mmCIF file of C-alpha atoms in Angstrom:
data_model
loop_
_atom_site.group_PDB
_atom_site.id
_atom_site.type_symbol
_atom_site.label_atom_id
_atom_site.label_comp_id
_atom_site.label_asym_id
_atom_site.label_seq_id
_atom_site.Cartn_x
_atom_site.Cartn_y
_atom_site.Cartn_z
ATOM 1 C CA MET F 614 -11.696 -20.560 -17.365
ATOM 2 C CA GLU F 615 -9.200 -17.767 -18.285
ATOM 3 C CA LYS F 616 -12.212 -15.008 -17.549
ATOM 4 C CA VAL F 617 -12.355 -16.625 -13.772
ATOM 5 C CA LYS F 618 -8.722 -16.518 -13.346
ATOM 6 C CA ILE F 619 -8.520 -13.030 -14.384
ATOM 7 C CA SER F 620 -11.469 -12.086 -12.244
ATOM 8 C CA SER F 621 -9.690 -13.902 -9.227
ATOM 9 C CA SER F 622 -6.591 -12.186 -9.800
ATOM 10 C CA LYS F 623 -8.139 -8.718 -10.015
ATOM 11 C CA ASN F 624 -10.157 -9.428 -6.554
ATOM 12 C CA TRP F 625 -6.495 -10.089 -4.846
ATOM 13 C CA ILE F 626 -5.146 -6.817 -6.502
ATOM 14 C CA MET F 627 -8.201 -5.034 -4.749
ATOM 15 C CA ILE F 628 -7.448 -6.834 -1.543
ATOM 16 C CA VAL F 629 -3.984 -5.896 -1.289
ATOM 17 C CA VAL F 630 -4.611 -2.236 -2.557
ATOM 18 C CA ASN F 631 -7.482 -1.857 -0.154
ATOM 19 C CA LEU F 632 -4.899 -3.517 2.703
ATOM 20 C CA VAL F 633 -2.190 -0.658 1.683
ATOM 21 C CA LEU F 634 -4.918 2.032 1.838
ATOM 22 C CA ALA F 635 -6.120 0.740 5.293
ATOM 23 C CA LEU F 636 -2.207 0.847 6.488
ATOM 24 C CA ILE F 637 -2.238 4.246 5.455
ATOM 25 C CA SER F 638 -5.456 5.330 7.105
ATOM 26 C CA ILE F 639 -4.252 4.358 10.717
ATOM 27 C CA TYR F 640 -0.519 3.987 10.728
ATOM 28 C CA LEU F 641 0.700 6.727 8.382
ATOM 29 C CA PHE F 642 -1.837 9.165 9.702
ATOM 30 C CA GLU F 643 -0.306 8.306 13.305
ATOM 31 C CA ILE F 644 3.184 9.354 11.903
ATOM 32 C CA TRP F 645 1.713 12.560 10.293
ATOM 33 C CA PHE F 646 0.138 13.501 13.602
ATOM 34 C CA LYS F 647 3.350 12.676 15.721
ATOM 35 C CA LYS F 648 5.120 15.223 13.000
ATOM 36 C CA VAL F 649 2.654 17.933 13.636
ATOM 37 C CA ILE F 650 2.438 18.033 17.194
ATOM 38 C CA ALA F 651 6.074 18.155 17.247
ATOM 39 C CA LEU F 652 6.395 21.302 15.328
ATOM 40 C CA ASP F 653 7.583 24.345 17.420
ATOM 41 C CA ASN F 654 5.031 26.803 16.246
ATOM 42 C CA THR F 655 1.983 26.273 18.257
ATOM 43 C CA PHE F 656 -0.348 27.840 15.866
ATOM 44 C CA GLN F 657 1.093 26.180 13.139
ATOM 45 C CA MET F 658 0.222 22.909 14.612
ATOM 46 C CA LEU F 659 -3.159 23.944 15.734
ATOM 47 C CA ALA F 660 -3.705 25.074 11.961
ATOM 48 C CA ASN F 661 -2.386 21.655 10.147
ATOM 49 C CA ILE F 662 -4.766 19.794 12.859
ATOM 50 C CA ALA F 663 -7.701 22.240 12.059
ATOM 51 C CA VAL F 664 -6.946 21.562 8.206
ATOM 52 C CA VAL F 665 -7.446 17.664 8.756
ATOM 53 C CA ILE F 666 -10.607 18.339 10.713
ATOM 54 C CA LEU F 667 -12.162 20.738 8.332
ATOM 55 C CA THR F 668 -11.410 18.540 5.482
ATOM 56 C CA ALA F 669 -13.043 15.388 7.267
ATOM 57 C CA LEU F 670 -16.276 17.733 8.003
ATOM 58 C CA THR F 671 -16.572 18.647 4.625
ATOM 59 C CA TYR F 672 -16.313 15.120 3.221
ATOM 60 C CA PHE F 673 -19.007 14.198 5.983
ATOM 61 C CA ILE F 674 -21.369 16.819 4.964
ATOM 62 C CA ALA F 675 -20.868 16.297 1.331
ATOM 63 C CA LYS F 676 -21.900 12.819 1.980
ATOM 64 C CA THR F 677 -24.580 12.834 4.557
ATOM 65 C CA TYR F 678 -26.301 16.266 3.871
ATOM 66 C CA TYR F 679 -29.990 16.170 2.731
ATOM 67 C CA ILE F 680 -30.478 17.714 -0.171
ATOM 68 C CA LYS F 681 -34.046 17.087 -1.456
ATOM 69 C CA GLY F 682 -35.108 20.185 -2.657
ATOM 70 C CA VAL F 683 -33.736 23.597 -4.127
ATOM 71 C CA MET F 684 -33.032 25.190 -0.916
ATOM 72 C CA ASN F 685 -31.447 22.263 0.576
ATOM 73 C CA THR F 686 -29.081 21.587 -2.351
ATOM 74 C CA ALA F 687 -28.626 25.727 -2.296
ATOM 75 C CA LYS F 688 -27.682 25.272 1.480
ATOM 76 C CA LYS F 689 -25.247 22.341 0.715
ATOM 77 C CA ILE F 690 -23.209 23.889 -1.701
ATOM 78 C CA PHE F 691 -23.015 27.510 0.587
ATOM 79 C CA VAL F 692 -21.916 25.025 3.638
ATOM 80 C CA LEU F 693 -19.508 23.229 1.352
ATOM 81 C CA LEU F 694 -18.245 26.369 -0.170
ATOM 82 C CA ILE F 695 -17.506 27.727 3.258
ATOM 83 C CA LEU F 696 -15.766 24.993 4.614
ATOM 84 C CA ALA F 697 -13.484 24.801 1.486
ATOM 85 C CA ALA F 698 -12.734 28.136 1.579
ATOM 86 C CA THR F 699 -11.947 28.001 5.735
ATOM 87 C CA THR F 700 -9.811 24.966 5.057
ATOM 88 C CA LEU F 701 -7.943 26.459 1.934
ATOM 89 C CA GLY F 702 -7.396 29.665 4.416
ATOM 90 C CA MET F 703 -6.100 27.526 7.283
ATOM 91 C CA MET F 704 -3.564 25.722 4.708
ATOM 92 C CA LEU F 705 -2.192 29.130 3.866
ATOM 93 C CA MET F 706 -1.933 30.214 7.548
ATOM 94 C CA SER F 707 -0.252 27.226 8.435
ATOM 95 C CA VAL F 708 2.660 27.562 5.847
ATOM 96 C CA LYS F 709 5.451 29.825 6.982
ATOM 97 C CA VAL F 710 8.163 28.645 4.170
ATOM 98 C CA PRO F 711 7.310 26.816 1.163
ATOM 99 C CA ALA F 712 8.770 23.378 2.739
ATOM 100 C CA ASP F 713 6.009 23.657 5.204
ATOM 101 C CA ILE F 714 3.423 22.727 2.784
ATOM 102 C CA VAL F 715 4.064 19.132 2.992
ATOM 103 C CA TYR F 716 2.293 18.914 6.567
ATOM 104 C CA PRO F 717 -1.349 20.363 5.212
ATOM 105 C CA PHE F 718 -0.858 18.769 1.723
ATOM 106 C CA SER F 719 -0.182 15.251 3.076
ATOM 107 C CA GLY F 720 -2.715 15.789 5.956
ATOM 108 C CA ILE F 721 -5.508 16.242 3.411
ATOM 109 C CA ILE F 722 -4.219 13.082 1.365
ATOM 110 C CA LEU F 723 -4.347 11.065 4.449
ATOM 111 C CA VAL F 724 -7.833 12.202 5.621
ATOM 112 C CA SER F 725 -9.237 11.656 2.155
ATOM 113 C CA ILE F 726 -7.917 8.067 2.166
ATOM 114 C CA ALA F 727 -9.087 7.220 5.490
ATOM 115 C CA PHE F 728 -12.712 8.755 4.947
ATOM 116 C CA TYR F 729 -12.813 6.547 1.699
ATOM 117 C CA MET F 730 -12.127 3.593 3.347
ATOM 118 C CA LEU F 731 -14.274 4.343 6.122
ATOM 119 C CA SER F 732 -16.913 4.916 3.415
ATOM 120 C CA LEU F 733 -16.299 1.577 2.183
ATOM 121 C CA THR F 734 -16.824 0.120 5.735
ATOM 122 C CA ALA F 735 -20.078 1.794 6.352
ATOM 123 C CA GLY F 736 -21.394 0.713 3.208
ATOM 124 C CA THR F 737 -20.416 -3.052 3.485
ATOM 125 C CA LEU F 738 -20.891 -3.630 7.045
ATOM 126 C CA ASN F 739 -23.358 -0.869 8.116
ATOM 127 C CA THR F 740 -23.653 0.681 11.204
ATOM 128 C CA VAL F 741 -24.636 -2.826 13.202
ATOM 129 C CA GLY F 742 -21.802 -4.369 11.524
ATOM 130 C CA MET F 743 -19.251 -1.768 12.351
ATOM 131 C CA ILE F 744 -20.600 -1.723 16.155
ATOM 132 C CA GLY F 745 -20.526 -5.272 16.584
ATOM 133 C CA LEU F 746 -16.876 -5.574 15.055
ATOM 134 C CA ALA F 747 -15.966 -2.488 17.326
ATOM 135 C CA LEU F 748 -17.156 -4.364 20.590
ATOM 136 C CA LEU F 749 -15.645 -7.883 19.447
ATOM 137 C CA PHE F 750 -12.356 -5.956 19.610
ATOM 138 C CA ALA F 751 -12.996 -3.527 22.519
ATOM 139 C CA THR F 752 -14.160 -6.013 24.840
ATOM 140 C CA PRO F 753 -10.871 -8.458 25.143
ATOM 141 C CA ILE F 754 -8.893 -4.840 25.262
ATOM 142 C CA ALA F 755 -11.212 -3.607 27.850
ATOM 143 C CA PHE F 756 -10.795 -6.559 30.222
ATOM 144 C CA LEU F 757 -6.883 -6.662 29.619
ATOM 145 C CA LYS F 758 -6.833 -3.256 30.902
ATOM 146 C CA TRP F 759 -9.103 -3.557 33.677
ATOM 147 C CA PHE F 760 -7.000 -6.628 35.084
ATOM 148 C CA ASP F 761 -3.891 -4.504 34.622
ATOM 149 C CA LYS F 762 -2.485 -7.147 32.153
ATOM 150 C CA ILE F 763 -1.589 -4.287 29.477
ATOM 151 C CA ASP F 764 -0.800 -0.596 29.950
ATOM 152 C CA TRP F 765 -2.435 2.317 28.326
ATOM 153 C CA SER F 766 0.121 2.434 25.639
ATOM 154 C CA MET F 767 -0.876 -1.155 24.554
ATOM 155 C CA VAL F 768 -4.469 -0.036 24.711
ATOM 156 C CA GLY F 769 -3.569 2.367 22.093
ATOM 157 C CA GLU F 770 -1.822 -0.006 20.017
ATOM 158 C CA LEU F 771 -4.259 -2.669 20.283
ATOM 159 C CA GLY F 772 -6.934 -0.202 19.410
ATOM 160 C CA GLN F 773 -5.093 1.000 16.156
ATOM 161 C CA PHE F 774 -4.952 -2.544 14.992
ATOM 162 C CA ALA F 775 -8.558 -3.074 15.802
ATOM 163 C CA LEU F 776 -9.682 -0.011 13.487
ATOM 164 C CA PHE F 777 -6.908 -1.061 10.832
ATOM 165 C CA VAL F 778 -8.746 -4.675 10.902
ATOM 166 C CA ILE F 779 -12.071 -3.326 10.671
ATOM 167 C CA LEU F 780 -11.451 -0.627 7.917
ATOM 168 C CA PHE F 781 -9.565 -3.799 6.091
ATOM 169 C CA LEU F 782 -12.696 -6.032 6.450
ATOM 170 C CA GLY F 783 -15.295 -3.603 5.436
ATOM 171 C CA GLY F 784 -13.185 -2.277 2.337
ATOM 172 C CA THR F 785 -12.223 -5.637 1.125
ATOM 173 C CA TRP F 786 -15.136 -8.070 2.221
ATOM 174 C CA SER F 787 -16.815 -8.331 -1.034
ATOM 175 C CA GLN F 788 -13.453 -9.100 -3.085
ATOM 176 C CA ILE F 789 -12.253 -11.554 -0.296
ATOM 177 C CA ARG F 790 -15.506 -13.448 -0.468
ATOM 178 C CA ALA F 791 -15.211 -13.680 -4.308
ATOM 179 C CA ALA F 792 -11.907 -14.847 -4.294
ATOM 180 C CA ILE F 793 -11.960 -17.509 -1.513
ATOM 181 C CA HIS F 794 -15.533 -18.654 -2.317
ATOM 182 C CA GLY F 795 -16.291 -17.480 -5.851
ATOM 183 C CA ILE F 796 -19.414 -16.050 -4.904
ATOM 184 C CA ARG F 797 -20.914 -13.879 -7.544
ATOM 185 C CA GLY F 798 -24.085 -11.758 -8.367
ATOM 186 C CA VAL F 799 -25.489 -9.159 -6.709
ATOM 187 C CA ASN F 800 -24.829 -8.917 -2.889
ATOM 188 C CA ALA F 801 -26.259 -6.619 -0.095
ATOM 189 C CA ASP F 802 -22.909 -5.645 1.432
ATOM 190 C CA GLY F 803 -21.831 -3.313 -1.441
ATOM 191 C CA SER F 804 -18.592 -3.105 -3.240
ATOM 192 C CA GLY F 805 -15.134 -2.556 -2.738
ATOM 193 C CA PHE F 806 -12.396 -0.507 -4.689
ATOM 194 C CA GLY F 807 -12.571 -1.667 -8.002
ATOM 195 C CA ASP F 808 -15.991 -3.312 -8.049
ATOM 196 C CA ASP F 809 -19.338 -1.894 -9.620
ATOM 197 C CA GLY F 810 -21.496 -3.466 -7.078
ATOM 198 C CA ASP F 811 -21.711 -7.265 -8.177
ATOM 199 C CA GLY F 812 -19.323 -8.376 -5.272
ATOM 200 C CA ASP F 813 -17.128 -10.432 -7.419
ATOM 201 C CA GLY F 814 -14.720 -7.616 -8.854
ATOM 202 C CA ASP F 815 -15.639 -8.161 -12.314
ATOM 203 C CA THR F 816 -16.801 -4.798 -13.944
ATOM 204 C CA GLY F 817 -17.705 -6.782 -16.910
ATOM 205 C CA SER F 818 -21.054 -7.996 -17.755
ATOM 206 C CA GLU F 819 -21.708 -11.965 -16.955
#
């Protein structure tokens, strides 16, 4: 019984952690973007945005690039080194005074968290689930705008909330299911933060 309580508590802790990460991925990233586009120096603004885009591209290639065979592995390493060097170069070019480092550095941290949550979501919900949830949220938003019930600002806010919900559900579904229903054992939807794959949030052997 004590072990079940510990496992349940761990599930809820992971749910809270992923809730915070999902909030950071959407809303804190928005704050960062607004701060960057408000910079007086246009080149500095573009360089910081480029750092984030290059970082996301690097993660995407690192996760999806086909590496079967020596040549493909070598190509992947070469491409990643080029992207990493370009990202570092853009970071240096975006910094005019030491205090400016906060923009590219925080941007890399935020995009790393966002990509992590997206990876969890893709592994749990898979492509069909992600598209299904996106349509579920997008349909009412589209109809509300079509009939002029909401303005574009509200469309953006509702879209952000929809993305947050998708990332949160995708990143925590195995923990939510285990915490509420006590479902244990191997499952097909992958694992969330702190779960080694059995879906119950318990990393020990049962």
